[in-house]
Short mmCIF file of C-alpha atoms and ligand atoms in Angstrom, two decimals:
data_model
loop_
_atom_site.label_atom_id
_atom_site.label_comp_id
_atom_site.label_asym_id
_atom_site.label_seq_id
_atom_site.Cartn_x
_atom_site.Cartn_y
_atom_site.Cartn_z
CA UNK Q 1 -30.50 9.38 -43.42
CA UNK Q 2 -27.95 10.87 -45.84
CA UNK Q 3 -29.25 14.31 -44.90
CA UNK Q 4 -28.68 13.51 -41.24
CA UNK Q 5 -25.11 12.38 -41.88
CA UNK Q 6 -24.47 15.57 -43.87
CA UNK Q 7 -25.75 17.73 -41.01
CA UNK Q 8 -23.62 15.78 -38.54
CA UNK Q 9 -20.48 16.16 -40.67
CA UNK Q 10 -21.19 19.88 -41.12
CA UNK Q 11 -21.60 20.36 -37.37
CA UNK Q 12 -18.39 18.43 -36.74
CA UNK Q 13 -16.47 20.60 -39.22
CA UNK Q 14 -17.85 23.79 -37.66
CA UNK Q 15 -16.92 22.50 -34.19
CA UNK Q 16 -13.36 21.61 -35.25
CA UNK Q 17 -12.90 24.95 -37.04
CA UNK Q 18 -14.15 26.87 -34.02
CA UNK Q 19 -12.04 24.78 -31.66
CA UNK Q 20 -8.94 25.28 -33.82
CA UNK Q 21 -9.50 29.03 -34.08
CA UNK Q 22 -9.57 29.24 -30.29
CA UNK Q 23 -6.28 27.36 -30.00
CA UNK Q 24 -4.37 28.99 -32.87
CA UNK Q 25 -5.44 32.61 -32.64
CA UNK Q 26 -2.82 35.04 -31.35
CA UNK Q 27 -3.67 36.30 -27.88
CA UNK Q 28 -0.96 38.84 -27.21
CA UNK Q 29 2.49 39.90 -28.34
CA UNK Q 30 3.90 38.40 -25.11
CA UNK Q 31 2.12 35.14 -25.55
CA UNK Q 32 3.75 32.13 -23.86
CA UNK Q 33 5.53 29.57 -25.99
CA UNK Q 34 4.39 25.97 -25.99
CA UNK Q 35 4.02 22.82 -28.08
CA UNK Q 36 1.71 23.01 -31.10
CA UNK Q 37 -1.75 21.78 -30.12
CA UNK Q 38 -4.08 19.69 -32.26
CA UNK Q 39 -7.79 20.51 -32.50
CA UNK Q 40 -9.97 19.17 -29.66
CA UNK Q 41 -7.27 17.30 -27.67
CA UNK Q 42 -4.82 20.20 -27.56
CA UNK Q 43 -1.58 18.68 -26.27
CA UNK Q 44 -3.11 15.80 -24.30
CA UNK Q 45 -1.81 13.30 -26.86
CA UNK Q 46 1.74 14.35 -25.91
CA UNK Q 47 1.31 13.30 -22.29
CA UNK Q 48 2.12 9.79 -21.07
CA UNK Q 49 1.33 7.99 -17.81
CA UNK Q 50 3.95 10.22 -16.13
CA UNK Q 51 2.77 13.69 -17.29
CA UNK Q 52 5.07 15.61 -14.93
CA UNK Q 53 8.03 14.01 -16.73
CA UNK Q 54 6.64 15.02 -20.15
CA UNK Q 55 6.10 18.57 -18.92
CA UNK Q 56 9.64 18.64 -17.49
CA UNK Q 57 10.96 17.69 -20.95
CA UNK Q 58 8.89 20.51 -22.49
CA UNK Q 59 10.53 22.94 -20.04
CA UNK Q 60 13.80 22.29 -21.88
CA UNK Q 61 12.22 23.41 -25.17
CA UNK Q 62 9.92 26.22 -24.03
CA UNK Q 63 11.43 27.54 -20.80
CA UNK Q 64 10.46 27.72 -17.13
CA UNK Q 65 7.04 29.09 -17.96
CA UNK Q 66 5.13 27.80 -20.98
CA UNK Q 67 1.63 26.87 -22.04
CA UNK Q 68 0.00 23.58 -22.95
CA UNK Q 69 -3.59 22.89 -23.87
CA UNK Q 70 -5.27 20.24 -21.72
CA UNK Q 71 -7.93 19.77 -24.42
CA UNK Q 72 -9.71 23.19 -24.21
CA UNK Q 73 -8.10 24.29 -20.96
CA UNK Q 74 -5.23 26.71 -21.56
CA UNK Q 75 -2.70 25.70 -18.91
CA UNK Q 76 0.40 27.54 -17.75
CA UNK Q 77 3.16 25.31 -16.36
CA UNK Q 78 5.75 26.97 -14.12
CA UNK Q 79 9.03 25.41 -13.05
CA UNK Q 80 10.93 28.34 -11.63
CA UNK Q 81 10.70 29.47 -7.99
CA UNK Q 82 11.39 33.14 -8.78
CA UNK Q 83 8.49 33.22 -11.24
CA UNK Q 84 6.28 31.32 -8.81
CA UNK Q 85 6.93 34.03 -6.20
CA UNK Q 86 6.02 36.73 -8.70
CA UNK Q 87 2.80 34.90 -9.48
CA UNK Q 88 1.66 33.31 -6.19
CA UNK Q 89 2.98 36.00 -3.82
CA UNK Q 90 3.35 39.37 -5.62
CA UNK Q 91 0.29 38.87 -7.83
CA UNK Q 92 -1.62 36.62 -5.46
CA UNK Q 93 -4.99 38.31 -6.08
CA UNK Q 94 -4.84 37.51 -9.79
CA UNK Q 95 -4.11 33.83 -9.12
CA UNK Q 96 -5.97 32.93 -5.96
CA UNK Q 97 -8.88 31.06 -7.57
CA UNK Q 98 -9.21 27.44 -8.64
CA UNK Q 99 -10.18 26.34 -12.19
CA UNK Q 100 -13.93 26.23 -12.75
CA UNK Q 101 -14.11 22.66 -14.02
CA UNK Q 102 -16.79 20.06 -13.15
CA UNK Q 103 -14.58 17.93 -10.89
CA UNK Q 104 -13.66 21.00 -8.82
CA UNK Q 105 -17.30 22.09 -8.61
CA UNK Q 106 -18.92 18.71 -8.02
CA UNK Q 107 -19.46 17.71 -4.41
CA UNK Q 108 -18.54 20.92 -2.60
CA UNK Q 109 -19.88 23.51 -5.06
CA UNK Q 110 -16.87 25.74 -4.37
CA UNK Q 111 -17.40 25.72 -0.59
CA UNK Q 112 -14.81 25.06 2.13
CA UNK Q 113 -11.09 25.84 1.91
CA UNK Q 114 -9.58 24.03 -1.05
CA UNK Q 115 -12.14 24.73 -3.80
CA UNK Q 116 -13.68 28.09 -2.87
CA UNK Q 117 -12.99 31.27 -4.85
CA UNK Q 118 -12.65 35.03 -4.51
CA UNK Q 119 -14.01 36.66 -1.36
CA UNK Q 120 -15.59 33.36 -0.27
CA UNK Q 121 -12.13 31.83 -0.13
CA UNK Q 122 -10.77 34.83 1.83
CA UNK Q 123 -13.48 34.28 4.46
CA UNK Q 124 -13.13 30.47 4.50
CA UNK Q 125 -9.36 30.56 4.73
CA UNK Q 126 -9.59 33.12 7.55
CA UNK Q 127 -11.99 30.88 9.44
CA UNK Q 128 -10.00 27.71 8.99
CA UNK Q 129 -6.69 29.36 9.93
CA UNK Q 130 -8.27 30.85 13.03
CA UNK Q 131 -9.94 27.51 13.87
CA UNK Q 132 -6.54 25.79 13.64
CA UNK Q 133 -5.05 28.42 15.93
CA UNK Q 134 -7.95 28.05 18.38
CA UNK Q 135 -7.53 24.30 18.53
CA UNK Q 136 -4.03 25.39 19.65
CA UNK Q 137 -0.63 23.85 19.15
CA UNK Q 138 -0.75 21.92 22.42
CA UNK Q 139 -3.92 20.14 21.38
CA UNK Q 140 -2.57 19.29 17.92
CA UNK Q 141 0.65 18.09 19.54
CA UNK Q 142 -1.21 15.83 21.96
CA UNK Q 143 -3.27 14.39 19.13
CA UNK Q 144 -0.20 13.50 17.08
CA UNK Q 145 1.83 12.38 20.09
CA UNK Q 146 -0.81 9.83 21.11
CA UNK Q 147 -0.88 8.44 17.58
CA UNK Q 148 2.91 8.05 17.69
CA UNK Q 149 2.53 5.97 20.89
CA UNK Q 150 0.01 3.71 19.14
CA UNK Q 151 2.34 3.39 16.14
CA UNK Q 152 5.35 2.51 18.31
CA UNK Q 153 3.34 -0.14 20.12
CA UNK Q 154 2.25 -1.72 16.81
CA UNK Q 155 5.76 -1.62 15.37
CA UNK Q 156 7.18 -3.28 18.49
CA UNK Q 157 4.79 -6.20 17.95
CA UNK Q 158 6.04 -6.64 14.37
CA UNK Q 159 9.63 -6.40 15.51
CA UNK Q 160 9.13 -9.05 18.25
CA UNK Q 161 7.51 -11.44 15.76
CA UNK Q 162 10.15 -10.59 13.09
CA UNK Q 163 7.22 -10.12 10.75
CA UNK Q 164 7.50 -7.85 7.68
CA UNK Q 165 5.82 -4.49 8.32
CA UNK Q 166 3.92 -2.63 5.59
CA UNK Q 167 4.56 1.14 5.83
CA UNK Q 168 1.71 2.11 3.47
CA UNK Q 169 -0.93 0.45 5.63
CA UNK Q 170 0.31 1.77 8.96
CA UNK Q 171 1.26 5.25 7.80
CA UNK Q 172 -2.26 5.60 6.37
CA UNK Q 173 -3.64 4.49 9.70
CA UNK Q 174 -1.39 6.94 11.58
CA UNK Q 175 -2.42 10.02 9.53
CA UNK Q 176 -6.08 8.96 9.38
CA UNK Q 177 -6.26 8.34 13.13
CA UNK Q 178 -4.62 11.73 13.80
CA UNK Q 179 -7.26 13.39 11.60
CA UNK Q 180 -10.13 11.51 13.32
CA UNK Q 181 -8.92 12.68 16.70
CA UNK Q 182 -8.20 16.25 15.58
CA UNK Q 183 -11.49 16.78 13.76
CA UNK Q 184 -13.97 14.50 15.60
CA UNK Q 185 -12.18 13.88 18.93
CA UNK Q 186 -12.57 10.21 18.10
CA UNK Q 187 -10.06 7.48 18.96
CA UNK Q 188 -9.16 4.78 16.47
CA UNK Q 189 -8.24 1.58 18.29
CA UNK Q 190 -4.80 0.06 17.83
CA UNK Q 191 -6.38 -3.11 16.50
CA UNK Q 192 -8.82 -1.47 14.12
CA UNK Q 193 -8.38 -2.71 10.56
CA UNK Q 194 -8.35 0.28 8.19
CA UNK Q 195 -10.11 -1.80 5.56
CA UNK Q 196 -13.12 -2.71 7.69
CA UNK Q 197 -13.46 -0.20 10.55
CA UNK Q 198 -14.47 3.47 10.81
CA UNK Q 199 -11.51 4.67 8.72
CA UNK Q 200 -12.73 2.63 5.76
CA UNK Q 201 -16.07 4.45 5.79
CA UNK Q 202 -14.34 7.64 4.71
CA UNK Q 203 -11.19 6.24 3.11
CA UNK Q 204 -13.01 3.87 0.75
CA UNK Q 205 -15.17 6.51 -0.98
CA UNK Q 206 -12.38 9.09 -0.76
CA UNK Q 207 -9.89 6.85 -2.60
CA UNK Q 208 -12.55 6.07 -5.18
CA UNK Q 209 -13.27 9.79 -5.74
CA UNK Q 210 -9.56 10.48 -6.16
CA UNK Q 211 -9.17 7.55 -8.53
CA UNK Q 212 -12.26 8.44 -10.59
CA UNK Q 213 -11.64 12.11 -11.20
CA UNK Q 214 -8.76 13.30 -9.08
CA UNK Q 215 -6.22 13.11 -11.90
CA UNK Q 216 -8.52 14.77 -14.41
CA UNK Q 217 -10.89 13.48 -17.02
CA UNK Q 218 -11.14 14.46 -20.66
CA UNK Q 219 -14.77 15.50 -20.06
CA UNK Q 220 -13.51 17.94 -17.43
CA UNK Q 221 -11.43 19.89 -19.91
CA UNK Q 222 -13.50 19.62 -23.11
CA UNK Q 223 -15.74 22.68 -23.15
CA UNK Q 224 -18.43 20.89 -25.10
CA UNK Q 225 -18.81 18.15 -22.46
CA UNK Q 226 -18.43 20.13 -19.22
CA UNK Q 227 -22.12 20.78 -18.51
CA UNK Q 228 -23.01 17.22 -19.38
CA UNK Q 229 -20.15 15.83 -17.27
CA UNK Q 230 -21.23 17.80 -14.20
CA UNK Q 231 -24.80 16.58 -14.61
CA UNK Q 232 -23.56 13.04 -15.13
CA UNK Q 233 -21.51 13.21 -11.92
CA UNK Q 234 -24.52 14.59 -10.05
CA UNK Q 235 -26.73 11.79 -11.26
CA UNK Q 236 -24.41 8.79 -11.18
CA UNK Q 237 -21.45 9.43 -8.88
CA UNK Q 238 -21.97 7.39 -5.70
CA UNK Q 239 -18.96 8.13 -3.53
CA UNK Q 240 -19.39 11.80 -2.71
CA UNK Q 241 -22.87 11.16 -1.25
CA UNK Q 242 -21.23 8.47 0.93
CA UNK Q 243 -18.69 11.01 2.16
CA UNK Q 244 -21.44 13.47 3.02
CA UNK Q 245 -23.38 10.70 4.77
CA UNK Q 246 -20.30 9.86 6.82
CA UNK Q 247 -19.83 13.54 7.68
CA UNK Q 248 -23.51 14.00 8.55
CA UNK Q 249 -23.35 11.31 11.22
CA UNK Q 250 -20.53 13.16 13.01
CA UNK Q 251 -22.12 16.56 12.40
CA UNK Q 252 -25.46 15.54 13.97
CA UNK Q 253 -23.68 14.00 16.99
CA UNK Q 254 -21.67 17.18 17.44
CA UNK Q 255 -24.74 19.43 17.18
CA UNK Q 256 -26.45 17.40 19.92
CA UNK Q 257 -23.54 17.46 22.34
CA UNK Q 258 -21.66 20.70 21.59
CA UNK Q 259 -20.89 23.15 24.39
CA UNK Q 260 -19.95 26.27 22.42
CA UNK Q 261 -17.82 27.67 25.25
CA UNK Q 262 -15.60 24.57 25.41
CA UNK Q 263 -15.05 23.13 21.91
CA UNK Q 264 -13.68 19.57 21.88
CA UNK Q 265 -12.27 19.44 18.38
CA UNK Q 266 -11.99 21.16 15.01
CA UNK Q 267 -15.58 20.33 14.07
CA UNK Q 268 -16.92 22.08 17.21
CA UNK Q 269 -14.81 25.14 16.38
CA UNK Q 270 -16.04 25.18 12.78
CA UNK Q 271 -19.66 24.93 13.97
CA UNK Q 272 -19.03 27.86 16.32
CA UNK Q 273 -17.34 29.94 13.63
CA UNK Q 274 -19.71 29.32 10.71
CA UNK Q 275 -22.93 28.87 12.66
CA UNK Q 276 -25.73 26.60 11.54
CA UNK Q 277 -28.21 29.02 9.97
CA UNK Q 278 -27.94 28.35 6.27
CA UNK Q 279 -27.22 25.51 3.87
CA UNK Q 280 -24.07 27.43 2.88
CA UNK Q 281 -22.85 27.23 6.50
CA UNK Q 282 -23.40 23.48 6.45
CA UNK Q 283 -21.65 23.07 3.08
CA UNK Q 284 -18.68 25.15 4.23
CA UNK Q 285 -18.23 23.02 7.35
CA UNK Q 286 -18.69 19.73 5.49
CA UNK Q 287 -16.32 20.78 2.70
CA UNK Q 288 -13.65 22.01 5.12
CA UNK Q 289 -13.69 18.71 7.00
CA UNK Q 290 -13.52 16.71 3.76
CA UNK Q 291 -10.73 19.01 2.46
CA UNK Q 292 -8.67 18.09 5.50
CA UNK Q 293 -9.12 14.39 4.85
CA UNK Q 294 -8.45 14.75 1.11
CA UNK Q 295 -5.47 17.10 1.38
CA UNK Q 296 -4.04 16.09 4.73
CA UNK Q 297 -3.89 12.30 5.02
CA UNK Q 298 -2.54 10.71 1.83
CA UNK Q 299 0.06 13.49 1.38
CA UNK Q 300 1.61 12.97 4.82
CA UNK Q 301 1.30 9.17 4.87
CA UNK Q 302 2.94 8.85 1.45
CA UNK Q 303 5.82 11.09 2.57
CA UNK Q 304 6.28 8.83 5.60
CA UNK Q 305 6.18 5.78 3.33
CA UNK Q 306 8.99 7.33 1.28
CA UNK Q 307 10.94 7.96 4.50
CA UNK Q 308 10.82 4.20 5.21
CA UNK Q 309 11.96 3.51 1.66
CA UNK Q 310 14.85 5.95 1.79
CA UNK Q 311 16.00 4.72 5.21
CA UNK Q 312 16.02 1.10 4.02
CA UNK Q 313 17.95 2.05 0.87
CA UNK Q 314 20.40 4.44 2.56
CA UNK Q 315 21.40 2.67 5.81
CA UNK Q 316 24.32 5.03 6.46
CA UNK Q 317 21.90 8.00 6.50
CA UNK Q 318 19.54 6.04 8.74
CA UNK Q 319 22.39 5.38 11.20
CA UNK Q 320 23.30 9.06 11.22
CA UNK Q 321 19.71 10.02 12.06
CA UNK Q 322 19.63 7.41 14.82
CA UNK Q 323 22.91 8.65 16.27
CA UNK Q 324 21.72 12.25 16.31
CA UNK Q 325 18.47 11.39 18.09
CA UNK Q 326 20.04 8.91 20.49
CA UNK Q 327 22.91 11.11 21.64
CA UNK Q 328 20.65 14.15 22.05
CA UNK Q 329 18.09 12.24 24.14
CA UNK Q 330 20.89 10.76 26.25
CA UNK Q 331 22.18 14.27 26.96
CA UNK Q 332 18.81 15.44 28.23
CA UNK Q 333 17.80 12.14 29.86
CA UNK Q 334 14.70 11.26 27.81
CA UNK Q 335 13.64 8.20 25.82
CA UNK Q 336 11.11 9.76 23.44
CA UNK Q 337 11.30 12.61 20.94
CA UNK Q 338 8.92 15.51 21.47
CA UNK Q 339 8.11 18.50 19.28
CA UNK Q 340 10.25 20.92 21.22
CA UNK Q 341 13.32 18.77 20.43
CA UNK Q 342 13.10 19.74 16.74
CA UNK Q 343 15.58 22.64 16.94
CA UNK Q 344 18.16 20.28 18.42
CA UNK Q 345 17.74 17.63 15.71
CA UNK Q 346 18.76 19.37 12.46
CA UNK Q 347 19.70 16.16 10.65
CA UNK Q 348 16.27 14.62 11.28
CA UNK Q 349 14.68 17.75 9.80
CA UNK Q 350 17.13 17.70 6.87
CA UNK Q 351 16.23 14.08 6.03
CA UNK Q 352 12.51 14.92 6.04
CA UNK Q 353 13.12 17.94 3.78
CA UNK Q 354 15.31 15.96 1.42
CA UNK Q 355 12.62 13.27 1.17
CA UNK Q 356 9.98 15.91 0.36
CA UNK Q 357 12.35 17.20 -2.35
CA UNK Q 358 13.60 13.88 -3.72
CA UNK Q 359 10.18 12.21 -3.72
CA UNK Q 360 7.60 15.02 -3.95
CA UNK Q 361 4.12 13.67 -3.32
CA UNK Q 362 2.06 16.31 -5.12
CA UNK Q 363 3.25 16.52 -8.76
CA UNK Q 364 1.33 19.72 -9.53
CA UNK Q 365 -0.01 20.82 -6.12
CA UNK Q 366 -3.57 22.09 -6.44
CA UNK Q 367 -4.19 24.03 -9.69
CA UNK Q 368 -4.95 27.75 -9.65
CA UNK Q 369 -6.82 29.88 -12.14
CA UNK Q 370 -5.98 33.32 -13.50
CA UNK Q 371 -8.70 35.80 -12.51
CA UNK Q 372 -7.75 38.62 -14.92
CA UNK Q 373 -5.37 38.75 -17.87
CA UNK Q 374 -1.92 39.81 -16.75
CA UNK Q 375 1.63 40.13 -18.06
CA UNK Q 376 4.36 39.04 -15.66
CA UNK Q 377 7.77 40.76 -15.93
CA UNK Q 378 6.49 42.53 -19.05
CA UNK Q 379 7.14 39.33 -21.01
CA UNK Q 380 4.84 36.53 -19.94
CA UNK Q 381 1.20 37.05 -20.88
CA UNK Q 382 -1.33 34.91 -19.01
CA UNK Q 383 -4.93 35.07 -20.24
CA UNK Q 384 -7.98 35.27 -17.96
CA UNK Q 385 -9.28 31.79 -17.10
CA UNK Q 386 -5.93 30.06 -17.70
CA UNK Q 387 -5.19 27.17 -15.36
CA UNK Q 388 -1.84 27.56 -13.59
CA UNK Q 389 0.14 24.62 -12.25
CA UNK Q 390 3.55 24.25 -10.64
CA UNK Q 391 5.68 21.34 -11.81
CA UNK Q 392 7.19 20.46 -8.41
CA UNK Q 393 9.40 17.55 -9.54
CA UNK Q 394 10.91 19.77 -12.24
CA UNK Q 395 11.87 22.47 -9.70
CA UNK Q 396 13.28 19.95 -7.24
CA UNK Q 397 15.44 18.36 -9.95
CA UNK Q 398 16.87 21.68 -11.12
CA UNK Q 399 20.66 21.73 -10.71
CA UNK Q 400 20.59 25.53 -10.50
CA UNK Q 401 18.89 25.23 -7.10
CA UNK Q 402 19.88 21.75 -5.93
CA UNK Q 403 23.42 20.63 -6.75
CA UNK Q 404 23.63 16.93 -7.64
CA UNK Q 405 19.86 16.98 -7.63
CA UNK Q 406 19.59 13.31 -8.57
CA UNK Q 407 21.34 12.27 -5.36
CA UNK Q 408 19.55 11.73 -2.06
CA UNK Q 409 21.68 13.99 0.10
CA UNK Q 410 20.07 15.43 3.26
CA UNK Q 411 23.23 17.39 4.09
CA UNK Q 412 22.21 19.96 1.44
CA UNK Q 413 19.63 21.20 3.96
CA UNK Q 414 22.18 21.66 6.73
CA UNK Q 415 23.81 24.63 5.02
CA UNK Q 416 21.02 27.17 5.08
CA UNK Q 417 20.97 30.43 3.15
CA UNK Q 418 17.72 32.28 3.55
CA UNK Q 419 17.28 34.18 0.33
CA UNK Q 420 13.55 34.22 -0.02
CA UNK Q 421 10.79 36.70 0.64
CA UNK Q 422 8.29 34.25 2.10
CA UNK Q 423 6.36 34.70 5.34
CA UNK Q 424 8.11 33.85 8.62
CA UNK Q 425 6.48 30.45 8.91
CA UNK Q 426 7.43 29.64 5.33
CA UNK Q 427 10.98 30.99 5.44
CA UNK Q 428 11.89 29.10 8.62
CA UNK Q 429 11.10 25.91 6.68
CA UNK Q 430 12.01 26.89 3.12
CA UNK Q 431 15.69 27.62 3.68
CA UNK Q 432 16.33 27.22 -0.06
CA UNK Q 433 14.10 29.48 -2.16
CA UNK Q 434 13.27 26.60 -4.50
CA UNK Q 435 12.23 24.28 -1.69
CA UNK Q 436 8.48 24.91 -1.67
CA UNK Q 437 6.71 21.55 -1.23
CA UNK Q 438 3.78 23.27 0.51
CA UNK Q 439 3.54 26.03 -2.13
CA UNK Q 440 3.93 29.69 -1.17
CA UNK Q 441 1.93 32.85 -0.68
CA UNK Q 442 -1.41 33.41 1.06
CA UNK Q 443 -2.99 30.31 -0.54
CA UNK Q 444 -0.22 27.89 0.36
CA UNK Q 445 -0.93 24.66 2.25
CA UNK Q 446 -2.97 25.54 5.35
CA UNK Q 447 -1.85 22.28 7.01
CA UNK Q 448 1.88 22.89 6.51
CA UNK Q 449 2.67 23.07 10.23
CA UNK Q 450 0.41 20.13 11.06
CA UNK Q 451 2.14 18.05 8.37
CA UNK Q 452 5.63 18.97 9.56
CA UNK Q 453 4.75 18.03 13.14
CA UNK Q 454 3.24 14.73 12.05
CA UNK Q 455 6.27 13.84 9.93
CA UNK Q 456 8.84 14.91 12.52
CA UNK Q 457 7.32 13.13 15.52
CA UNK Q 458 6.67 9.86 13.72
CA UNK Q 459 9.96 9.73 11.83
CA UNK Q 460 12.25 10.70 14.73
CA UNK Q 461 10.67 8.15 17.08
CA UNK Q 462 10.65 5.38 14.48
CA UNK Q 463 14.36 5.78 13.71
CA UNK Q 464 15.15 6.07 17.40
CA UNK Q 465 13.55 2.70 18.15
CA UNK Q 466 14.07 0.57 15.05
CA UNK Q 467 16.49 -0.28 12.29
CA UNK Q 468 14.58 -0.42 9.02
CA UNK Q 469 15.76 -3.00 6.49
CA UNK Q 470 14.46 -4.34 3.21
CA UNK Q 471 13.02 -7.84 3.47
CA UNK Q 472 15.45 -9.48 0.99
CA UNK Q 473 18.55 -7.41 1.77
CA UNK Q 474 18.33 -5.73 -1.66
CA UNK Q 475 17.44 -2.10 -2.44
CA UNK Q 476 13.71 -1.44 -2.58
CA UNK Q 477 12.39 -0.31 -5.96
CA UNK Q 478 12.25 3.50 -5.95
CA UNK Q 479 10.10 3.79 -9.10
CA UNK Q 480 7.03 5.96 -8.65
CA UNK Q 481 3.54 5.75 -10.06
CA UNK Q 482 1.48 8.80 -11.03
CA UNK Q 483 -1.79 9.74 -9.31
CA UNK Q 484 -3.23 12.53 -7.16
CA UNK Q 485 -0.13 11.74 -5.12
CA UNK Q 486 3.05 10.22 -6.55
CA UNK Q 487 3.49 6.91 -4.73
CA UNK Q 488 6.10 4.13 -4.69
CA UNK Q 489 5.05 1.84 -7.53
CA UNK Q 490 5.59 -1.28 -5.43
CA UNK Q 491 3.74 -1.75 -2.14
CA UNK Q 492 6.79 -2.78 -0.14
CA UNK Q 493 7.32 -4.23 3.32
CA UNK Q 494 10.32 -3.78 5.63
CA UNK Q 495 11.89 -5.67 8.49
CA UNK Q 496 12.19 -3.90 11.83
CA UNK Q 497 15.04 -4.56 14.25
CA UNK Q 498 15.13 -3.24 17.77
CA UNK Q 499 17.65 -0.47 18.43
CA UNK Q 500 19.34 -0.16 21.76
CA UNK Q 501 18.45 3.28 23.07
C1 HEM H 1 3.43 16.26 3.15
C2 HEM H 1 2.25 16.78 3.37
C3 HEM H 1 1.59 17.86 2.55
C4 HEM H 1 1.99 18.46 1.37
C5 HEM H 1 3.26 18.19 0.55
C6 HEM H 1 0.98 19.44 1.02
C7 HEM H 1 1.03 20.28 -0.09
C8 HEM H 1 0.03 21.17 -0.46
C9 HEM H 1 0.05 21.98 -1.65
C10 HEM H 1 1.19 22.02 -2.66
C11 HEM H 1 -1.11 22.69 -1.68
C12 HEM H 1 -1.57 23.66 -2.78
C13 HEM H 1 -1.45 25.09 -2.36
C14 HEM H 1 -1.67 26.06 -3.52
O1 HEM H 1 -2.78 26.18 -4.05
O2 HEM H 1 -0.70 26.72 -3.92
C15 HEM H 1 -1.87 22.32 -0.51
C16 HEM H 1 -3.12 22.84 -0.19
C17 HEM H 1 -3.85 22.48 0.93
N1 HEM H 1 -3.44 21.62 1.94
FE1 HEM H 1 -1.68 20.62 2.03
N2 HEM H 1 0.00 19.42 1.98
C18 HEM H 1 0.33 18.48 2.94
C19 HEM H 1 -0.36 18.18 4.10
C20 HEM H 1 -1.53 18.79 4.50
C21 HEM H 1 -2.20 18.56 5.77
C22 HEM H 1 -1.68 17.64 6.90
C23 HEM H 1 -3.36 19.29 5.75
C24 HEM H 1 -4.42 19.45 6.83
C25 HEM H 1 -4.17 19.37 8.12
C26 HEM H 1 -3.42 19.98 4.46
C27 HEM H 1 -4.45 20.80 4.05
C28 HEM H 1 -4.46 21.52 2.86
C29 HEM H 1 -5.58 22.36 2.43
C30 HEM H 1 -6.93 22.52 3.16
C31 HEM H 1 -5.20 22.96 1.23
C32 HEM H 1 -6.00 23.97 0.40
C33 HEM H 1 -5.60 25.38 0.87
C34 HEM H 1 -6.39 26.50 0.19
O3 HEM H 1 -6.92 26.30 -0.90
O4 HEM H 1 -6.46 27.60 0.78
N3 HEM H 1 -2.30 19.66 3.74
N4 HEM H 1 -1.16 21.40 0.23
#
């Protein structure tokens, strides 16, 4: 027994020595600065329940680009838009991959859009971008527009009954129903309960997956446990199989009824583009569909939830939005906002942008990985395999780019100075070079346009029709809680009053 303990202690000492050597050895003369790590945990012990805040504080000590150790994962944190451009745009090829950690691998095995790597990603991204173009703007618009009608009808019922309305529930339903229609050509009834109907079949397991390993697990970033953790997920994790089962039902139905020459929805287009010959084709289609649900529902619905919160807390801004929409529609003789009205409603767009800035939903976006060692600007060395994350809240709170950054002030987006080098689609939205909620470069958010359309149509029509007020006449708590998305800590309700159009 004593012998056994001795062997164990010896192994532990060797492990800690080896682990420390890895963390303390000098990598390069241009090595990034960062807080001193401890063996095994690295800097994890320095992170609280709001890690983006802790990393923002570290920016003050170590600069706009620094390194932290998430246990054994060397991580580069960037908080400066100029550096992000150098990395994500000018050196895109060196940073286009995702970290090879169990939670990224499990489930999709690096298939689809969000988790694939290298040339596979180039092909997948090409297919999904082309599929989105083929499903054409008019179709996407119709999908979203119909969901706005359903939403307005529901909200009117709440308003008539003077019953408090819960934005989180209905904004989830709105973005989920839009996704169901866009991907499966499937209608979600106005009366369907998201906790018991079709939506729940995907949302339940999806939320559980995000809760279980979406925000990272120690086993994910400890080298010694990675193989075991992946195996453990494969053997015990129950939600991803449920997601695949849900997808399979739709996939089989589509295969039986598809007419390749007239695709009905995104799934038909993906089947046409990938084909159905190999298991890889199947995994790419399944993963792409699940990526859209994971990346494209909670992000948009949480932003809409924040829009309700901000409108209730800033009634004068809400009135200004209403006035802009109302007087414009009066001029052109309409009673509903459509997508082609966007150019004529700059304040509506400014309020959406300011909400994305003031309450960013993705604290770190989706992490990237460095493919080959590289030195940026001849002074920032990034080793091969390093994880790279953007600290979005830190950029959006930077006074250098956003004056009076701690104030909710949509008017900052009315004075536009285009000083960036982004693509046309990006630069028309990112009028301030630091305003990059959808990331930048070739691997930015593929659903950026979809999200903007969803937000614009819902928000403009809501504020046109209703006054949003807090239930008790006081300000609603603006505190956030950390997760895959940053959400309002309190699940709030609002009162809706009818506006005279
Ligand atoms: C407010 C809403 C949204 C925000 C703030 C947002 C933000 C982001 C960010 C920051 C990334 C990471 C990009 C990178 O690696 O640099 C991303 C990726 C992605 N987003 Fe969005 N997103 C939103 C809505 C959507 C929607 C509606 C969809 C689908 C229709 C979508 C689909 C995706 C996909 C598939 C990726 C992975 C892209 C790739 O790896 O090539 N997102 N998003």
